[in-house]
Tab-separated table of C-alpha atoms and ligand atoms in Angstrom:
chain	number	residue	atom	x	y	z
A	1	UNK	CA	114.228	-215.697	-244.011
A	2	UNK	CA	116.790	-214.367	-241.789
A	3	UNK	CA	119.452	-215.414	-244.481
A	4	UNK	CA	117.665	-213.063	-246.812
A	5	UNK	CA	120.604	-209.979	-247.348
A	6	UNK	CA	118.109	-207.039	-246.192
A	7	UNK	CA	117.215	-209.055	-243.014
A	8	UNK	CA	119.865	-210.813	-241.732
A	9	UNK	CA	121.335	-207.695	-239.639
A	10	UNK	CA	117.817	-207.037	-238.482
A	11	UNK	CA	116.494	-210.347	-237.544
A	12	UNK	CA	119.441	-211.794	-236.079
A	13	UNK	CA	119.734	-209.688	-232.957
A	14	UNK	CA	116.167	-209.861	-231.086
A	15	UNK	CA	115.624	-209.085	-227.934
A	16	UNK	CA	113.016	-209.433	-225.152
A	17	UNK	CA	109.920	-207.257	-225.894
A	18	UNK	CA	110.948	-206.524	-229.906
A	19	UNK	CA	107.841	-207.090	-231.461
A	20	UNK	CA	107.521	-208.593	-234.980
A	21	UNK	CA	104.208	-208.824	-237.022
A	22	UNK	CA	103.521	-211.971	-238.446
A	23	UNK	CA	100.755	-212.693	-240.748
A	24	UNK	CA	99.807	-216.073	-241.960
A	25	UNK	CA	96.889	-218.511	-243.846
A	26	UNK	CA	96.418	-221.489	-241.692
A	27	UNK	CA	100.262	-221.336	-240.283
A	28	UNK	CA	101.584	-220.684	-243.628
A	29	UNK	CA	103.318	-217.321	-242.915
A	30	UNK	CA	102.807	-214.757	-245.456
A	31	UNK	CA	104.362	-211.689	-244.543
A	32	UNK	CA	106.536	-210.468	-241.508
A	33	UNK	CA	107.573	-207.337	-240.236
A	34	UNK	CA	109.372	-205.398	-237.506
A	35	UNK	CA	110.143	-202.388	-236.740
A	36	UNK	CA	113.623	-201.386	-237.089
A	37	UNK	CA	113.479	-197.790	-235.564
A	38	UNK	CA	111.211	-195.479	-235.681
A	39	UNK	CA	111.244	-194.448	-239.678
A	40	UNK	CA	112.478	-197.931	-241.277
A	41	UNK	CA	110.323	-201.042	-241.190
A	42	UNK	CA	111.345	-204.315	-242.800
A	43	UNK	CA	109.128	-206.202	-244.258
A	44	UNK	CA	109.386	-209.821	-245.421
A	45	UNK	CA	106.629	-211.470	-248.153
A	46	UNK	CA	105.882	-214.606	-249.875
A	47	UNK	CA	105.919	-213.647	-253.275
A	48	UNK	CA	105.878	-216.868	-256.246
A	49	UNK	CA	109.961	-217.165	-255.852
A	50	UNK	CA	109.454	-217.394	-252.313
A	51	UNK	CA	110.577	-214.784	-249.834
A	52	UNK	CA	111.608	-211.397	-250.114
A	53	UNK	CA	112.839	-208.487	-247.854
A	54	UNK	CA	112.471	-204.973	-248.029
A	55	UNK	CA	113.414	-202.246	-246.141
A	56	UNK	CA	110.375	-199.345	-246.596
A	57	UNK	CA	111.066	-195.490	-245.090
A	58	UNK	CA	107.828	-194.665	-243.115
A	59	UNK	CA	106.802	-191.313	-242.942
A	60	UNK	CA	107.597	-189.117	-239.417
A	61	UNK	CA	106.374	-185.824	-238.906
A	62	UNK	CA	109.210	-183.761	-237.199
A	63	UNK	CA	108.440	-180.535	-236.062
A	64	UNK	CA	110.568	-177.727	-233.631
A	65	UNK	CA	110.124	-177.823	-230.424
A	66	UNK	CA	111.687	-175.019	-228.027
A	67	UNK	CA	112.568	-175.456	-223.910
A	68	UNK	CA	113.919	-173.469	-221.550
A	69	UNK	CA	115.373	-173.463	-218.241
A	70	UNK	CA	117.497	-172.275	-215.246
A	71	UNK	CA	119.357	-174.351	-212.758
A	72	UNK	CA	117.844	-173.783	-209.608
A	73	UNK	CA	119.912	-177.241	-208.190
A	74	UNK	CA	120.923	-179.099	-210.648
A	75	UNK	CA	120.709	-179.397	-214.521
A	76	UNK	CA	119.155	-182.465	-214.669
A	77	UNK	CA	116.427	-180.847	-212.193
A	78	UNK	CA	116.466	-178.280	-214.500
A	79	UNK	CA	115.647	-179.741	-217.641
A	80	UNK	CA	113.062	-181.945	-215.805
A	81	UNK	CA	111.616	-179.131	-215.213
A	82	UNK	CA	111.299	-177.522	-218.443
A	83	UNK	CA	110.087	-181.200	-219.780
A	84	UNK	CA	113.335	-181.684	-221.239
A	85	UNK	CA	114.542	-185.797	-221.259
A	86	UNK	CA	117.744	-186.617	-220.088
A	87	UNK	CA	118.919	-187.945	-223.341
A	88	UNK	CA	117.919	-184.588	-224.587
A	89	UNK	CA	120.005	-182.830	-221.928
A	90	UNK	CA	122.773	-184.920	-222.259
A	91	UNK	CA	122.634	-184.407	-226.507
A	92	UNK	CA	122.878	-180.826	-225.315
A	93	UNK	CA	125.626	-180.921	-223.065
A	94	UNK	CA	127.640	-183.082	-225.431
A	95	UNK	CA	127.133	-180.531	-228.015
A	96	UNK	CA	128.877	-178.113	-225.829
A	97	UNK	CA	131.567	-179.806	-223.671
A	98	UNK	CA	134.067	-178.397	-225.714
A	99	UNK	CA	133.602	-175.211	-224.045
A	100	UNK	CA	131.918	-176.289	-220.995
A	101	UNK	CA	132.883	-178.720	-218.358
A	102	UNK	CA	129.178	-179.659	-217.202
A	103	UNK	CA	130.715	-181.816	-214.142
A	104	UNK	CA	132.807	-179.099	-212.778
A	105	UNK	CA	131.424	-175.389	-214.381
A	106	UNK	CA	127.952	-175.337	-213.939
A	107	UNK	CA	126.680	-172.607	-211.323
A	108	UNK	CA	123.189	-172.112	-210.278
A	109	UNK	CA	121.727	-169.150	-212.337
A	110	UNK	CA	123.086	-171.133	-215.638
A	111	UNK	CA	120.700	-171.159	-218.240
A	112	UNK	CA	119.584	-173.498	-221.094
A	113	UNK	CA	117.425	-172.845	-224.205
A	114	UNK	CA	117.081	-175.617	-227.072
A	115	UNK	CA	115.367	-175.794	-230.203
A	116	UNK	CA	114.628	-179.642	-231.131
A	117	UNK	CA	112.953	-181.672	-233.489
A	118	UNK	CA	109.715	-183.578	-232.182
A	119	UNK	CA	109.376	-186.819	-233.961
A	120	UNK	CA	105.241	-187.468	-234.918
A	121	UNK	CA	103.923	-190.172	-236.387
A	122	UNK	CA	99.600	-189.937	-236.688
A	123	UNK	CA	99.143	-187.899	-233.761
A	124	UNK	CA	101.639	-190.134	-231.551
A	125	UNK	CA	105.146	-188.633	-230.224
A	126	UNK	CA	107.986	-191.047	-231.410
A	127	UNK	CA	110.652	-189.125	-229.407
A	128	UNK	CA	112.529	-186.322	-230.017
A	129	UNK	CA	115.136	-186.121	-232.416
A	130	UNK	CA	118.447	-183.781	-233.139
A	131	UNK	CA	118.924	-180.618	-231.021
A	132	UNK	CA	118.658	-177.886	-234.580
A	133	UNK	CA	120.180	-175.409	-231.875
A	134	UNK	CA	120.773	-174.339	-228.422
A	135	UNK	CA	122.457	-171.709	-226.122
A	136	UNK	CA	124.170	-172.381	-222.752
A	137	UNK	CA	124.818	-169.454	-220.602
A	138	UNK	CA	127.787	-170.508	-218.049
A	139	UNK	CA	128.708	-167.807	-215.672
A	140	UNK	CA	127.170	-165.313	-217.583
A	141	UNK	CA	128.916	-166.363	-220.669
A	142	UNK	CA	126.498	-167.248	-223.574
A	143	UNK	CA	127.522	-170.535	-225.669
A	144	UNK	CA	125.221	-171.182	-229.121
A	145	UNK	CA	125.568	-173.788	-231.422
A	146	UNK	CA	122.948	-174.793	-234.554
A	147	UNK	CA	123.382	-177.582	-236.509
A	148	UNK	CA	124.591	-177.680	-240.029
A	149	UNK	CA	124.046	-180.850	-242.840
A	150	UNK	CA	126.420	-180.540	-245.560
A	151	UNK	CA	126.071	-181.862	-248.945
A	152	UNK	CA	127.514	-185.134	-248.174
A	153	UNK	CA	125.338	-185.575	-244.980
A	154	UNK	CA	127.587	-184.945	-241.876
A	155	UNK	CA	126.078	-182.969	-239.376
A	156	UNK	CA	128.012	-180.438	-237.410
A	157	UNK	CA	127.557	-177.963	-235.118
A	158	UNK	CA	128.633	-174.136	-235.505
A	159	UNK	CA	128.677	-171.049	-233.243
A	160	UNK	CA	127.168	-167.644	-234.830
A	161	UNK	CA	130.088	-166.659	-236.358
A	162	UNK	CA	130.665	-170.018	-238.216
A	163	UNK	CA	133.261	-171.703	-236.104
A	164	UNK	CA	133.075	-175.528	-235.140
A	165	UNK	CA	132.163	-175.984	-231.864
A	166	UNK	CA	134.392	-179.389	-231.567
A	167	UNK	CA	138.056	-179.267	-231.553
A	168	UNK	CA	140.092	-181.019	-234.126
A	169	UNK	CA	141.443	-183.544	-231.095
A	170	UNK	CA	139.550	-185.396	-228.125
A	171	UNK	CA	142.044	-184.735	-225.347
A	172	UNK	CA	141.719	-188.313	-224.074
A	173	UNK	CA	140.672	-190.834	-226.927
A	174	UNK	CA	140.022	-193.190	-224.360
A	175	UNK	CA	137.169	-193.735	-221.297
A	176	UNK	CA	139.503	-193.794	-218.272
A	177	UNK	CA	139.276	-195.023	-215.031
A	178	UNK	CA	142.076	-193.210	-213.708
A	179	UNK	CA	145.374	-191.354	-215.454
A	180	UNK	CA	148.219	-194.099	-214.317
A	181	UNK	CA	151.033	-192.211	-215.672
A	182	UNK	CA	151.453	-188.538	-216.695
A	183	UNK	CA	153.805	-186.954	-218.816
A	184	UNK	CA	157.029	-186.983	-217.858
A	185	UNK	CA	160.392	-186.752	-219.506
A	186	UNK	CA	162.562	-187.725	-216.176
A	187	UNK	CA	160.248	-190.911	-215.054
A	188	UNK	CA	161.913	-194.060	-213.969
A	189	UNK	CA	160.677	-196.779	-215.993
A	190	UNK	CA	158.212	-198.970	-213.809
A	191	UNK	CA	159.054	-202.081	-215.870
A	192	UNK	CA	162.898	-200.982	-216.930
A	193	UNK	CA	163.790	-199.414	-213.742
A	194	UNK	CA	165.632	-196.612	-215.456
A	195	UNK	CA	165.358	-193.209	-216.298
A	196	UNK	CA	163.096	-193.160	-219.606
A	197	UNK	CA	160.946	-190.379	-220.565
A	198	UNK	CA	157.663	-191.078	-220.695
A	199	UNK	CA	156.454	-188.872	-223.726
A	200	UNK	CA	152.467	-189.839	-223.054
A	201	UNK	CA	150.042	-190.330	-220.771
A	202	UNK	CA	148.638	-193.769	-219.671
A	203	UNK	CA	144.841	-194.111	-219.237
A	204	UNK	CA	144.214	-197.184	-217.350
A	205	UNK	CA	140.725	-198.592	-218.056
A	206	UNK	CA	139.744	-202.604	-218.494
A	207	UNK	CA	140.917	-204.632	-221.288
A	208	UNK	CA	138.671	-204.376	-224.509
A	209	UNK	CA	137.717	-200.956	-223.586
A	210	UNK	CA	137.319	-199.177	-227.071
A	211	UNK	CA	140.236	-196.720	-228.008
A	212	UNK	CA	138.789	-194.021	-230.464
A	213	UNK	CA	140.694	-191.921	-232.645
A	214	UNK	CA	141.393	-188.592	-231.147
A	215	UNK	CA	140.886	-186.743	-234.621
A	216	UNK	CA	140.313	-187.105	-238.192
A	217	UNK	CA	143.504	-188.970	-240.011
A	218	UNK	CA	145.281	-191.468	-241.456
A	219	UNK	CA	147.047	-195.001	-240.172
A	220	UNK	CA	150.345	-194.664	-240.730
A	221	UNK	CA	151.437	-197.770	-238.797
A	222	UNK	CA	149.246	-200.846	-237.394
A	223	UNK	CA	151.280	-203.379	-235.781
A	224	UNK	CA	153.594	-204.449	-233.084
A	225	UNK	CA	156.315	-201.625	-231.622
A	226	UNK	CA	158.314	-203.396	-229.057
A	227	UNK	CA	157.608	-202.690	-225.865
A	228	UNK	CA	154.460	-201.090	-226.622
A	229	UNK	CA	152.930	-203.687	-228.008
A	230	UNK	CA	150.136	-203.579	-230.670
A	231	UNK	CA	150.121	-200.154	-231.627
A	232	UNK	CA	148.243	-197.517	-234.066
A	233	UNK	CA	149.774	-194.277	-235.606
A	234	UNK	CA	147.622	-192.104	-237.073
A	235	UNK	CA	148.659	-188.724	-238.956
A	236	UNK	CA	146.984	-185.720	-238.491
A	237	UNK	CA	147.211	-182.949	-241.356
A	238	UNK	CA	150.989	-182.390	-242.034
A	239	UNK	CA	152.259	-181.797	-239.011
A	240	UNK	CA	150.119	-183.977	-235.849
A	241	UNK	CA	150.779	-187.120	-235.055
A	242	UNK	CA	148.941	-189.092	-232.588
A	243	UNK	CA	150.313	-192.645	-231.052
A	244	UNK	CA	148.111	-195.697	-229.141
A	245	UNK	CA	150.005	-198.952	-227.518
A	246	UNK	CA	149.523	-201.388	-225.689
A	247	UNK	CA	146.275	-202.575	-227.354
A	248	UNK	CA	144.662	-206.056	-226.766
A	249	UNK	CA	143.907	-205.645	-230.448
A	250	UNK	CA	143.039	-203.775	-233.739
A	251	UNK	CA	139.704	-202.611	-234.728
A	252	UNK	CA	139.315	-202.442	-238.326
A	253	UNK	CA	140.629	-199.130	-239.607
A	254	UNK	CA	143.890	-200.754	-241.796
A	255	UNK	CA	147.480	-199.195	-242.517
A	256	UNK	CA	146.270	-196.414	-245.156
A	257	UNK	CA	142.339	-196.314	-243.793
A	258	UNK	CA	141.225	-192.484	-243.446
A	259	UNK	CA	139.539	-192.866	-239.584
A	260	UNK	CA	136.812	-190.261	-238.590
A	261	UNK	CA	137.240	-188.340	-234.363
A	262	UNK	CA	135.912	-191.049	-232.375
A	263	UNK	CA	136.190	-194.001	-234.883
A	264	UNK	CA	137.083	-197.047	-232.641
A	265	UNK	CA	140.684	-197.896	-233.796
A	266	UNK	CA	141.713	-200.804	-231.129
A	267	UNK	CA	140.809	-202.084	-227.890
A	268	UNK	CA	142.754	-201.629	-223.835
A	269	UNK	CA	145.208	-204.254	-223.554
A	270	UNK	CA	149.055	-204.775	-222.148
A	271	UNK	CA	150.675	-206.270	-224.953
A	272	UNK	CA	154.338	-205.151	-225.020
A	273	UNK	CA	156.247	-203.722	-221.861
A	274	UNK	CA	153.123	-202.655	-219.180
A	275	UNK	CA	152.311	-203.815	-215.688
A	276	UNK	CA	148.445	-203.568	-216.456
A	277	UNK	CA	145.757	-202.544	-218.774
A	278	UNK	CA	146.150	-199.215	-220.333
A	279	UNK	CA	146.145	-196.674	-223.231
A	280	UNK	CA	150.003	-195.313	-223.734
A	281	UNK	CA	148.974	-192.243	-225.800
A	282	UNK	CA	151.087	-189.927	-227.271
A	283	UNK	CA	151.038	-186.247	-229.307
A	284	UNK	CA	153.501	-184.952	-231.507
A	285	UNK	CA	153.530	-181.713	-233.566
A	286	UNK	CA	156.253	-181.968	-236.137
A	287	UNK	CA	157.844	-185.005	-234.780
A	288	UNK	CA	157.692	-183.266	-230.533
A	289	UNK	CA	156.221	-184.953	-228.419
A	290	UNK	CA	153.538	-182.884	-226.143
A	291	UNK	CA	152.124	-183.329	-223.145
A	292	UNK	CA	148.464	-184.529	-224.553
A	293	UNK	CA	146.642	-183.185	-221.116
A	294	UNK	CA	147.756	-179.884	-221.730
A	295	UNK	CA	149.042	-179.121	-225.556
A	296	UNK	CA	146.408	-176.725	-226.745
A	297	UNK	CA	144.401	-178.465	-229.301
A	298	UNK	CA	143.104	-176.898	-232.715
A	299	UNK	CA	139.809	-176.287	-233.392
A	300	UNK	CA	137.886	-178.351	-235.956
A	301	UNK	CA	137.127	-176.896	-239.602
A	302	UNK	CA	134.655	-173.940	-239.268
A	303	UNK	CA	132.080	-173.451	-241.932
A	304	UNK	CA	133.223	-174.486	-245.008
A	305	UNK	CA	132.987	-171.500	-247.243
A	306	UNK	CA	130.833	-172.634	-249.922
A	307	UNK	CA	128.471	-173.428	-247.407
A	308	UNK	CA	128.624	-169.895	-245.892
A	309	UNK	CA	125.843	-168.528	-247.399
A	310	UNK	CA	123.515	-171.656	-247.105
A	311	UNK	CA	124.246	-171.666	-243.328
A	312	UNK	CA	123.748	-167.817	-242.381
A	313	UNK	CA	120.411	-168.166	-244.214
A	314	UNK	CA	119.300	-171.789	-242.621
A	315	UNK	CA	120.202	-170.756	-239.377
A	316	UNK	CA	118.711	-167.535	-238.986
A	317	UNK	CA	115.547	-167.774	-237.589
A	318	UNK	CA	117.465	-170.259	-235.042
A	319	UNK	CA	118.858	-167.933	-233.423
A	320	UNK	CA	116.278	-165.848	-233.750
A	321	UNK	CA	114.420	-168.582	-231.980
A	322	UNK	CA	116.804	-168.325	-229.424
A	323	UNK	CA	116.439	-164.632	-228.915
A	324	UNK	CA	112.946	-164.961	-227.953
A	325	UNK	CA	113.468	-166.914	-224.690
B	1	LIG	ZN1	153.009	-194.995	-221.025
């Protein structure tokens, strides 16, 4: 059954507690089923040919939920007490750490509001699903954001006015543990021993650790770069390049692929010249390199603007949501 092309991805990973329904006539199973999340269910029957699989959508109520708070303490405190999960909070504070460092800018007096979607399924709460909007209000400066689904089904999220609330670049496409080496175009190599600029920053985190694209782009060059090893180019527009060595490997993105902001592109290694495991990353604009912790980084696209329209009229009563907390 599990060799069946609609189940193999869902029956060969199963963990502890996944439940599957099995029904049978004297130990000769009929049908099977498990739940894949909470709208997809695969379902597996004996039909005259033997087996089949099939993947049905079951139907979820989702309705808007609103929550508000103020941080008293803490944020997490905060949203606990408005009834908010922490995966909800979190989904919120991704949406605006763009803007907002929520480690080092939050000040008691803050405030959150979010309009979310409440999954239902016959009177039973499934979870909650995507944040349609929210506000953050950081030092008495007000942050909103709604979300947007474009014809071809990405989701984004957009101030008021239209504008993305991402940036076109992460500023480190890597989880760090520490920075190892900054910028620097007078260092003295630590392998080389000579003066060599170093025209990136290293991020040292353990081998394997996933390196994501910093923005949307191209691979321009896959391979190995002499001393920095296994290596990834991607090209940004016309005019930004970004630049990743020292990789244990390649994910899959080829030479040529298109990669999305975030797509894992290669894994932490030391191939080529490095003392340990790290991420040599580099930043050019028009063929300079920048200092990646500090260039200023464009924003993403804003509204597209044949979607203009469609988006002041979906996202009205969002706000106007908002308004009323
Ligand atoms: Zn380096």
């Amino acid at each position: 059954m599990a060799r069946l092309p609609q189940a193999e991805e869902h029956l060969r990973i199963l963990l502890p507690g996944d439940q599957i329904t099995v029904t049978h006539n004297d130990g000769q199973i009929i049908s099977l089923a498990r739940e894949i999340d909470e709208v997809n269910l695969l379902e597996i029957t004996k039909g005259e040919k033997g087996f089949t699989a099939e993947i049905l959508k079951r139907k979820v109520d989702t309705h808007l939920e609103g929550a508000h708070g103020i941080i008293q303490s803490s944020l997490f405190e905060a949203a606990q007490e408005a009834g908010v999960s922490d995966a909800l909070i979190m989904n919120m504070a991704e949406i605006f750490q763009w803007d907002i460092d929520f480690i080092q800018d939050v000040r008691i007096g803050d405030a959150f509001t979010i309009i979310f979607e409440e999954l239902w399924r016959d009177g039973v709460k499934l979870g909650d699903g995507n944040i349609s909007a929210a506000e953050f209000v950081n030092q008495g400066t007000s942050f909103r954001a709604a979300r947007f689904i474009d014809n071809n089904g990405n989701a984004n999220y957009f101030t008021p006015e239209g504008r993305n609330v991402r940036k076109a670049f992460t500023r480190a496409p890597v989880d760090f543990t520490r920075i190892s080496s900054n910028f620097d175009p007078n260092r003295r190599h630590p392998v080389l021993n000579t003066i060599r600029a170093h025209r990136g920053v290293d991020y040292a985190a353990p081998t394997r650790t996933p390196i994501r694209a910093a923005g949307d782009g191209k691979v321009i060059f896959r391979g190995v770069r002499n001393g920095y090893g296994n290596t990834v180019i991607l090209q940004h527009g016309d005019n930004i390049t970004t630049l990743y060595a020292h990789m244990s490997r390649f994910a899959s993105p080829k030479l040529g692929s298109r990669v999305v902001q975030g797509q894992t592109i290669g894994f932490v290694g030391m191939s080529g010249l490095a003392t340990g495991p790290h991420l040599h990353y580099e930043y050019r604009i028009n063929g300079v390199h920048r200092n990646p912790r500090t260039v200023p980084l464009p924003p993403a696209d804003p509204i597209p603007s044949e979607y203009r329209e469609d988006f002041q009229k979906r996202t009205a009563p969002l706000w106007q949501q908002l308004n009323a907390y």
